[in-house]
């Protein structure tokens, strides 16, 4: 279990405001960086054109590079926001009514989180006691904590009364064999009643 408390999750600290003053040189710094970028691109283009054997007027070349930088800046400023991640939910208005079985959702993840270990522990008592029993115990503790404000460790007598003898015995003493699906369903039903 995590050691993070609910107070840690719900606490909010304001971010410190950026220090007053110019950031990274202000407007003059941005202009100087842009001019340095234009000069670097012009020098590279002149060298590349000379290697190929072409000559272009310097003002035309500078004007072309400046125009390219301006167009690039305008396009990035007007670019639409990036598309949503592929795993996110579609807005409610776009639902076509067909279930996407290939999509990963929280329910399928939760089911797989139980189905695989249960299948893996089907005939092995040690695996069941090591993998599944602690999970069921965590569920029972969480259920008791949410509904009654206690856990099996904090108030064992009251927890035993709330869980019932069958569920308490199941959680506290490992059985000689893993429970059958019917027994496990009955235990889960008892857990849901608490």
Short mmCIF file of C-alpha atoms in Angstrom, two decimals, residues 41-142:
data_model
loop_
_atom_site.label_atom_id
_atom_site.label_comp_id
_atom_site.label_asym_id
_atom_site.label_seq_id
_atom_site.Cartn_x
_atom_site.Cartn_y
_atom_site.Cartn_z
CA UNK A 41 21.07 30.19 -42.19
CA UNK A 42 22.21 32.77 -44.78
CA UNK A 43 25.87 31.80 -44.25
CA UNK A 44 25.07 28.10 -44.65
CA UNK A 45 23.00 28.78 -47.80
CA UNK A 46 25.73 30.94 -49.36
CA UNK A 47 28.33 28.24 -48.67
CA UNK A 48 26.05 25.51 -50.05
CA UNK A 49 25.21 27.50 -53.19
CA UNK A 50 28.88 28.30 -53.82
CA UNK A 51 29.77 24.62 -53.57
CA UNK A 52 27.16 23.82 -56.19
CA UNK A 53 28.35 26.73 -58.35
CA UNK A 54 25.34 29.03 -58.05
CA UNK A 55 25.37 32.71 -57.18
CA UNK A 56 22.38 34.48 -55.66
CA UNK A 57 22.09 38.10 -54.65
CA UNK A 58 22.69 38.57 -50.93
CA UNK A 59 19.62 40.84 -50.32
CA UNK A 60 17.35 38.33 -52.08
CA UNK A 61 18.76 35.49 -50.03
CA UNK A 62 18.37 37.43 -46.74
CA UNK A 63 14.81 38.45 -47.66
CA UNK A 64 13.91 34.83 -48.44
CA UNK A 65 15.30 33.54 -45.12
CA UNK A 66 13.56 36.33 -43.14
CA UNK A 67 10.28 35.52 -44.94
CA UNK A 68 10.74 31.84 -44.11
CA UNK A 69 11.31 32.62 -40.40
CA UNK A 70 8.25 34.92 -40.29
CA UNK A 71 5.99 32.37 -41.99
CA UNK A 72 7.24 29.67 -39.64
CA UNK A 73 6.50 31.86 -36.60
CA UNK A 74 2.98 32.71 -37.84
CA UNK A 75 2.18 29.07 -38.63
CA UNK A 76 3.29 27.86 -35.17
CA UNK A 77 1.24 30.62 -33.52
CA UNK A 78 -1.88 29.67 -35.48
CA UNK A 79 -1.44 25.89 -35.29
CA UNK A 80 -4.41 23.98 -33.87
CA UNK A 81 -3.97 22.20 -30.53
CA UNK A 82 -2.50 18.71 -30.74
CA UNK A 83 -5.01 15.86 -31.13
CA UNK A 84 -6.02 14.03 -27.96
CA UNK A 85 -4.11 10.93 -26.94
CA UNK A 86 -5.33 7.70 -28.47
CA UNK A 87 -6.30 6.25 -25.07
CA UNK A 88 -8.54 9.13 -24.02
CA UNK A 89 -12.31 9.09 -24.12
CA UNK A 90 -14.16 10.58 -27.04
CA UNK A 91 -16.63 13.37 -26.27
CA UNK A 92 -20.14 12.16 -25.52
CA UNK A 93 -21.56 13.69 -28.72
CA UNK A 94 -19.30 11.61 -30.97
CA UNK A 95 -20.53 8.21 -29.72
CA UNK A 96 -21.74 6.07 -32.60
CA UNK A 97 -23.24 3.42 -30.31
CA UNK A 98 -20.78 0.67 -31.28
CA UNK A 99 -18.55 -0.72 -28.53
CA UNK A 100 -14.85 -0.61 -29.35
CA UNK A 101 -13.62 -3.94 -28.00
CA UNK A 102 -10.01 -3.15 -28.80
CA UNK A 103 -9.93 -0.02 -26.65
CA UNK A 104 -8.42 -0.25 -23.18
CA UNK A 105 -10.75 0.87 -20.46
CA UNK A 106 -10.56 0.86 -16.69
CA UNK A 107 -13.13 -1.90 -16.26
CA UNK A 108 -11.25 -4.28 -18.55
CA UNK A 109 -7.99 -3.45 -16.76
CA UNK A 110 -9.58 -4.13 -13.38
CA UNK A 111 -11.06 -7.42 -14.57
CA UNK A 112 -7.73 -8.52 -16.02
CA UNK A 113 -6.06 -7.50 -12.76
CA UNK A 114 -8.12 -10.20 -11.02
CA UNK A 115 -8.68 -12.71 -13.81
CA UNK A 116 -5.03 -13.45 -14.56
CA UNK A 117 -3.88 -14.00 -10.97
CA UNK A 118 -6.97 -16.08 -10.18
CA UNK A 119 -6.32 -18.26 -13.20
CA UNK A 120 -2.64 -18.54 -12.31
CA UNK A 121 -3.45 -19.55 -8.71
CA UNK A 122 -6.29 -21.95 -9.56
CA UNK A 123 -4.72 -25.15 -8.23
CA UNK A 124 -1.91 -23.85 -6.05
CA UNK A 125 -2.64 -23.02 -2.40
CA UNK A 126 0.66 -21.21 -1.82
CA UNK A 127 0.17 -18.92 -4.82
CA UNK A 128 -3.39 -18.17 -3.76
CA UNK A 129 -2.31 -17.33 -0.21
CA UNK A 130 0.56 -15.21 -1.52
CA UNK A 131 -1.19 -13.32 -4.35
CA UNK A 132 -4.97 -13.28 -4.00
CA UNK A 133 -5.60 -13.40 -0.26
CA UNK A 134 -3.70 -10.14 0.43
CA UNK A 135 -5.69 -8.40 -2.30
CA UNK A 136 -8.99 -9.53 -0.83
CA UNK A 137 -7.74 -8.43 2.58
CA UNK A 138 -6.90 -4.99 1.19
CA UNK A 139 -10.39 -4.77 -0.29
CA UNK A 140 -11.94 -5.72 3.05
CA UNK A 141 -9.81 -3.15 4.89
CA UNK A 142 -10.68 -0.45 2.38
#
